[in-house]
Amino acid sequence: MSTILEKIAAIESEMARTQKNKATAGHLGLLKARLAKLRRELITPKGGGGGTGEGFDVAKTGDARIGFVGFPSVGKSTLLSNLAGVYSEVAAYEFTTLTTVPGCIKYKGAKIQLLDLPGIIEGAKDGKGRGRQVIAVARTCSLIFIVLDVLKPLQHKKLIEHELEGFGLRLNKNPPNIVFRKKDKGGINLQCMVQQSELDLDTVKTILSEYRIHNADITLRYDATSDDLIDVIEGNRIYVPCIYLLNKIDQISIEELDIIYKIPHCVPISAHHKWNFDDLLERMWQYLQLVRIYTKPKGQLPDYEAPVVLHSERLSIEDFCNKLHRTIAKEFK
């Protein structure tokens, strides 16, 4: 494992030393591709699977799943206890929570599972402090709450984003609009719909040769970066919406609170005093993009108590049938 970490460190230091200009673009693209491959080896180590550890992943229930990610002692467990009424151990020392603690809330008729994950530390993506299991559970969530301490939010935010990005999670981003098709012969064919500032044919060939791909069709539909291209080639990236919760707002002034409210994707709260939970739940509903569908028996009024909840991008009749029971779609006229 240390050799992979050493290789990653060597490549990162070389990237930091390299000047960014047109002449070095190809070289930087190559280094980024190597880095992505090494990161993937870290995520899925070669060889047999080890022991599973003490039950980290929790069975998925409800209509959506939200993970709380953050450094130790920022108030994740307090938030879970006060939102879901589930007791997750709270104490004044770090790493109180050692495994995933699940909770469930009902909001607007939808059941939403909340997961209080152990705190992650710097270097979590390299496997420090159970970080890898924590981020692996975070990858299965439909929304991530990054809980930050309002007194030191920005450096923590950068660090956590860096850890999650290194593990193949992309927060509040859309998948790159790049078409990538492998083929058997014919070389690399690059089509650009718009003027590209970073990628050209040589850079694309350099990146692809690192993956031993010599025949492919690539269409770039916007001004893409080499990172976007690598994400598409790797194909294991997960695009998750994310809300930053700035906790402990009882410790700052009103003026500071007004400034904080202008930060995008941010909700200031106080988990201990239960302040601003309604705004948080409303924002959560907006980011989850859930749709409630009410069923109506023949000749009766619709049942407004128990809606069927689907995601706004998956709204076909088939999805609706699968949500009720797998067999319905097969017997469907």
Coordinates of C-alpha atoms in Angstrom, one line a residue:
M1 CA 0.0 0.0 0.0
S2 CA 2.8 2.4 0.9
T3 CA 4.3 2.1 -2.6
I4 CA 1.0 3.3 -4.2
L5 CA 0.9 6.2 -1.7
E6 CA 4.5 7.0 -2.4
K7 CA 3.8 7.0 -6.2
I8 CA 0.8 9.3 -5.6
A9 CA 2.9 11.7 -3.5
A10 CA 5.6 11.7 -6.2
I11 CA 3.2 12.5 -9.0
E12 CA 1.5 15.2 -6.9
S13 CA 4.8 16.9 -6.1
E14 CA 5.7 16.8 -9.8
M15 CA 2.4 18.3 -10.8
A16 CA 3.0 21.1 -8.3
R17 CA 6.4 21.8 -9.8
T18 CA 5.3 21.8 -13.4
Q19 CA 4.3 25.2 -14.9
K20 CA 1.0 25.3 -16.6
N21 CA 1.2 26.4 -20.2
K22 CA 0.4 25.0 -23.7
A23 CA 3.7 23.2 -23.9
T24 CA 3.2 21.2 -20.7
A25 CA -0.5 20.5 -21.1
G26 CA 0.1 17.1 -22.5
H27 CA 2.5 16.2 -19.7
L28 CA 0.1 17.4 -17.0
G29 CA -2.7 15.4 -18.7
L30 CA -0.6 12.3 -18.5
L31 CA 0.2 12.9 -14.9
K32 CA -3.4 13.4 -14.0
A33 CA -4.4 10.1 -15.8
R34 CA -1.7 8.2 -13.9
L35 CA -2.9 9.8 -10.6
A36 CA -6.5 8.7 -11.4
K37 CA -5.4 5.1 -12.1
L38 CA -3.4 5.0 -8.8
R39 CA -6.4 6.4 -6.9
R40 CA -8.6 3.7 -8.4
E41 CA -6.2 1.0 -7.2
L42 CA -6.4 2.5 -3.7
I43 CA -10.2 2.4 -3.8
T44 CA -10.4 -1.2 -5.1
P45 CA -7.2 -2.9 -4.0
K46 CA -6.0 -5.9 -6.2
G47 CA -6.3 -9.4 -4.7
G48 CA -8.8 -11.0 -2.3
G49 CA -11.1 -9.0 -0.1
G50 CA -10.1 -8.6 3.5
G51 CA -12.3 -8.9 6.5
T52 CA -15.5 -6.8 6.5
G53 CA -14.9 -5.0 9.8
E54 CA -17.7 -4.5 12.3
G55 CA -20.7 -3.9 10.1
F56 CA -20.2 -0.5 8.5
D57 CA -22.7 -0.4 5.7
V58 CA -26.4 -0.1 6.6
A59 CA -29.2 -1.6 4.6
K60 CA -30.9 0.9 2.4
T61 CA -34.4 1.8 3.5
G62 CA -36.9 4.6 2.6
D63 CA -37.0 6.7 -0.5
A64 CA -33.7 8.5 -0.2
R65 CA -30.5 8.2 1.8
I66 CA -28.5 11.1 3.3
G67 CA -25.0 10.7 4.8
F68 CA -23.5 13.2 7.3
V69 CA -19.8 13.7 6.5
G70 CA -17.5 15.9 8.5
F71 CA -14.5 16.1 10.8
P72 CA -14.8 14.7 14.3
S73 CA -16.7 16.8 16.9
V74 CA -18.6 19.1 14.6
G75 CA -22.1 18.0 15.8
K76 CA -23.1 15.2 13.4
S77 CA -24.5 13.0 16.1
T78 CA -26.3 15.8 17.9
L79 CA -27.9 16.7 14.6
L80 CA -29.0 13.1 14.0
S81 CA -30.4 12.8 17.5
N82 CA -32.4 16.1 17.2
L83 CA -33.6 15.5 13.6
A84 CA -34.5 11.8 13.8
G85 CA -34.9 11.2 17.5
V86 CA -32.4 8.4 17.4
Y87 CA -29.8 8.3 20.1
S88 CA -26.3 8.5 18.7
E89 CA -23.7 8.7 21.4
V90 CA -22.5 12.3 22.0
A91 CA -19.5 13.3 24.0
A92 CA -17.0 16.1 24.2
Y93 CA -14.1 14.1 22.7
E94 CA -13.4 13.3 19.1
F95 CA -14.3 10.0 17.4
T96 CA -17.3 9.3 19.7
T97 CA -19.1 7.7 16.8
L98 CA -17.2 4.6 15.5
T99 CA -19.7 2.9 13.2
T100 CA -22.6 4.1 11.1
V101 CA -25.7 5.1 13.1
P102 CA -28.9 5.1 11.0
G103 CA -32.0 7.2 11.7
C104 CA -35.2 7.8 9.7
I105 CA -37.4 10.9 9.3
K106 CA -40.7 11.4 7.5
Y107 CA -40.9 14.6 5.6
K108 CA -43.7 15.5 3.2
G109 CA -44.8 11.9 3.1
A110 CA -41.3 10.6 2.1
K111 CA -39.2 8.3 4.3
I112 CA -35.7 9.6 4.4
Q113 CA -32.8 7.6 5.9
L114 CA -30.1 9.6 7.7
L115 CA -26.7 8.1 8.3
D116 CA -24.4 9.5 11.0
L117 CA -21.0 8.5 9.7
P118 CA -17.8 8.5 11.8
G119 CA -15.7 11.7 11.5
I120 CA -13.1 11.7 8.7
I121 CA -9.6 13.1 9.0
E122 CA -7.1 14.5 6.5
G123 CA -5.8 11.6 4.5
A124 CA -9.0 9.6 4.7
K125 CA -9.0 8.8 1.0
D126 CA -5.6 7.1 1.5
G127 CA -7.2 4.9 4.2
K128 CA -6.4 6.8 7.4
G129 CA -8.8 6.5 10.3
R130 CA -11.5 4.2 8.7
G131 CA -11.8 7.0 6.1
R132 CA -12.2 4.6 3.2
Q133 CA -15.2 2.8 4.6
V134 CA -16.8 6.1 5.6
I135 CA -16.4 7.5 2.0
A136 CA -17.6 4.2 0.6
V137 CA -20.9 4.5 2.5
A138 CA -21.1 8.2 1.4
R139 CA -20.9 7.0 -2.2
T140 CA -24.2 5.2 -1.9
C141 CA -26.1 8.2 -0.6
S142 CA -28.5 10.3 -2.7
L143 CA -27.5 13.5 -0.9
I144 CA -24.5 14.4 1.3
F145 CA -24.6 16.8 4.3
I146 CA -21.2 18.1 4.9
V147 CA -21.3 19.3 8.5
L148 CA -18.8 22.1 9.3
D149 CA -18.0 24.0 12.4
V150 CA -18.9 27.6 11.7
L151 CA -15.8 28.9 13.4
K152 CA -13.4 27.2 11.0
P153 CA -15.6 26.3 8.0
L154 CA -13.4 27.1 4.9
Q155 CA -10.3 25.1 5.5
H156 CA -12.4 22.2 6.6
K157 CA -14.7 22.5 3.6
K158 CA -11.6 22.4 1.3
L159 CA -10.1 19.4 3.0
I160 CA -13.3 17.4 3.0
E161 CA -14.0 18.2 -0.7
H162 CA -10.4 17.1 -1.5
E163 CA -10.9 13.8 0.3
L164 CA -14.2 13.1 -1.4
E165 CA -13.0 14.2 -4.8
G166 CA -10.0 11.9 -4.4
F167 CA -12.4 9.0 -3.9
G168 CA -14.4 9.6 -7.1
L169 CA -17.3 11.7 -5.6
R170 CA -18.2 14.8 -7.5
L171 CA -20.2 17.3 -5.4
N172 CA -22.9 19.5 -6.9
K173 CA -21.7 18.8 -10.5
N174 CA -23.3 17.4 -13.6
P175 CA -21.7 14.5 -15.4
P176 CA -19.4 15.9 -18.2
N177 CA -21.1 16.2 -21.6
I178 CA -18.5 14.1 -23.4
V179 CA -19.3 11.2 -25.6
F180 CA -16.6 8.5 -25.4
R181 CA -16.9 5.3 -27.4
K182 CA -14.2 2.6 -27.8
K183 CA -13.8 0.9 -31.1
D184 CA -11.7 -1.8 -32.7
K185 CA -9.8 0.1 -35.3
G186 CA -9.5 3.6 -36.8
G187 CA -7.4 5.5 -34.3
I188 CA -8.5 8.4 -32.1
N189 CA -11.2 10.5 -33.6
L190 CA -11.7 13.8 -31.8
Q191 CA -14.7 16.1 -32.5
C192 CA -15.0 19.5 -30.8
M193 CA -18.3 21.3 -30.9
V194 CA -16.9 24.4 -29.3
Q195 CA -13.4 26.0 -29.1
Q196 CA -11.3 24.1 -26.5
S197 CA -8.9 26.0 -24.2
E198 CA -7.2 23.0 -22.7
L199 CA -7.7 19.8 -24.7
D200 CA -6.3 19.2 -28.2
L201 CA -5.8 16.0 -30.1
D202 CA -2.2 15.4 -28.8
T203 CA -3.3 15.9 -25.1
V204 CA -6.3 13.5 -25.6
K205 CA -4.0 10.9 -27.2
T206 CA -1.5 11.2 -24.4
I207 CA -4.2 10.7 -21.8
L208 CA -5.8 7.7 -23.7
S209 CA -2.4 6.1 -24.3
E210 CA -2.0 5.9 -20.5
Y211 CA -5.1 3.8 -20.4
R212 CA -3.9 1.8 -23.4
I213 CA -6.7 3.0 -25.6
H214 CA -5.7 3.6 -29.2
N215 CA -9.0 3.5 -31.0
A216 CA -11.9 5.7 -29.8
D217 CA -14.4 8.3 -30.9
I218 CA -14.6 11.3 -28.6
T219 CA -17.0 14.2 -28.9
L220 CA -16.5 17.3 -26.7
R221 CA -19.7 19.3 -26.4
Y222 CA -18.3 22.1 -24.2
D223 CA -15.0 23.5 -23.2
A224 CA -13.8 20.5 -21.2
T225 CA -10.7 20.0 -19.0
S226 CA -8.5 17.0 -18.9
D227 CA -10.0 16.1 -15.5
D228 CA -13.4 15.8 -17.1
L229 CA -12.0 13.5 -19.8
I230 CA -10.4 11.3 -17.2
D231 CA -13.6 11.1 -15.2
V232 CA -15.5 9.9 -18.4
I233 CA -12.8 7.3 -19.2
E234 CA -12.7 6.0 -15.6
G235 CA -16.4 5.8 -15.6
N236 CA -16.7 5.1 -11.8
R237 CA -17.4 8.7 -10.7
I238 CA -20.5 9.4 -8.7
Y239 CA -22.3 12.8 -9.0
V240 CA -24.0 13.7 -5.7
P241 CA -25.8 16.8 -4.6
C242 CA -24.4 18.2 -1.4
I243 CA -25.4 20.7 1.2
Y244 CA -22.9 22.4 3.6
L245 CA -24.3 22.7 7.1
L246 CA -22.6 25.3 9.2
N247 CA -23.2 24.1 12.7
K248 CA -22.8 26.0 16.0
I249 CA -24.2 29.3 14.8
D250 CA -25.1 30.1 18.5
Q251 CA -21.4 31.1 18.7
I252 CA -21.4 33.9 16.1
S253 CA -23.0 37.3 15.6
I254 CA -26.0 38.2 13.4
E255 CA -23.8 40.2 11.0
E256 CA -21.6 37.1 10.4
L257 CA -24.8 35.0 9.9
D258 CA -26.0 37.4 7.1
I259 CA -22.7 36.9 5.3
I260 CA -22.8 33.1 5.7
Y261 CA -26.3 33.0 4.2
K262 CA -24.9 34.3 0.9
I263 CA -22.6 31.2 0.4
P264 CA -24.0 28.9 -2.2
H265 CA -25.3 25.4 -1.1
C266 CA -24.9 26.5 2.6
V267 CA -27.4 26.2 5.5
P268 CA -26.4 27.6 8.9
I269 CA -27.9 25.6 11.7
S270 CA -27.5 24.9 15.4
A271 CA -27.9 21.2 16.1
H272 CA -27.9 21.7 19.8
H273 CA -30.6 24.4 20.0
K274 CA -32.5 23.0 17.0
W275 CA -32.3 26.3 15.1
N276 CA -33.1 26.6 11.4
F277 CA -34.1 23.0 11.0
D278 CA -37.2 23.9 8.9
D279 CA -35.0 25.7 6.3
L280 CA -32.6 22.7 6.3
L281 CA -35.4 20.3 5.6
E282 CA -36.8 22.4 2.9
R283 CA -33.4 22.7 1.2
M284 CA -32.9 19.0 1.6
W285 CA -36.2 18.3 -0.2
Q286 CA -35.2 20.7 -3.0
Y287 CA -31.8 19.0 -3.5
L288 CA -33.2 15.4 -3.4
Q289 CA -35.5 16.2 -6.3
L290 CA -38.2 13.8 -5.1
V291 CA -41.7 13.7 -6.6
R292 CA -44.8 12.5 -4.8
I293 CA -47.3 10.4 -6.7
Y294 CA -50.7 9.8 -5.1
T295 CA -52.6 6.7 -6.1
K296 CA -56.4 6.7 -6.6
P297 CA -58.5 3.6 -6.3
K298 CA -61.4 3.4 -8.9
G299 CA -64.3 5.5 -7.8
Q300 CA -62.7 6.7 -4.6
L301 CA -60.8 9.8 -3.5
P302 CA -57.0 9.7 -3.8
D303 CA -55.1 8.6 -0.7
Y304 CA -53.1 11.7 0.4
E305 CA -51.5 9.9 3.4
A306 CA -49.1 7.5 1.7
P307 CA -47.6 8.8 -1.6
V308 CA -45.3 6.8 -3.8
V309 CA -42.0 8.8 -3.9
L310 CA -39.9 8.8 -7.1
H311 CA -36.9 10.7 -8.2
S312 CA -37.7 13.5 -10.7
E313 CA -35.4 12.0 -13.4
R314 CA -36.9 8.5 -13.1
L315 CA -40.6 9.0 -13.6
S316 CA -41.8 6.3 -16.1
I317 CA -44.7 3.9 -15.3
E318 CA -42.1 1.1 -15.1
D319 CA -40.2 2.9 -12.3
F320 CA -43.6 3.4 -10.5
C321 CA -44.4 -0.3 -10.8
N322 CA -40.9 -1.3 -9.6
K323 CA -41.3 1.0 -6.6
L324 CA -44.5 -0.9 -5.5
H325 CA -43.3 -4.4 -6.4
R326 CA -41.0 -6.0 -8.9
T327 CA -43.7 -8.4 -10.3
I328 CA -46.3 -5.7 -11.2
A329 CA -44.4 -4.5 -14.3
K330 CA -44.2 -8.0 -15.7
E331 CA -48.0 -8.6 -15.4
F332 CA -48.7 -5.1 -16.7
K333 CA -51.1 -4.8 -19.6

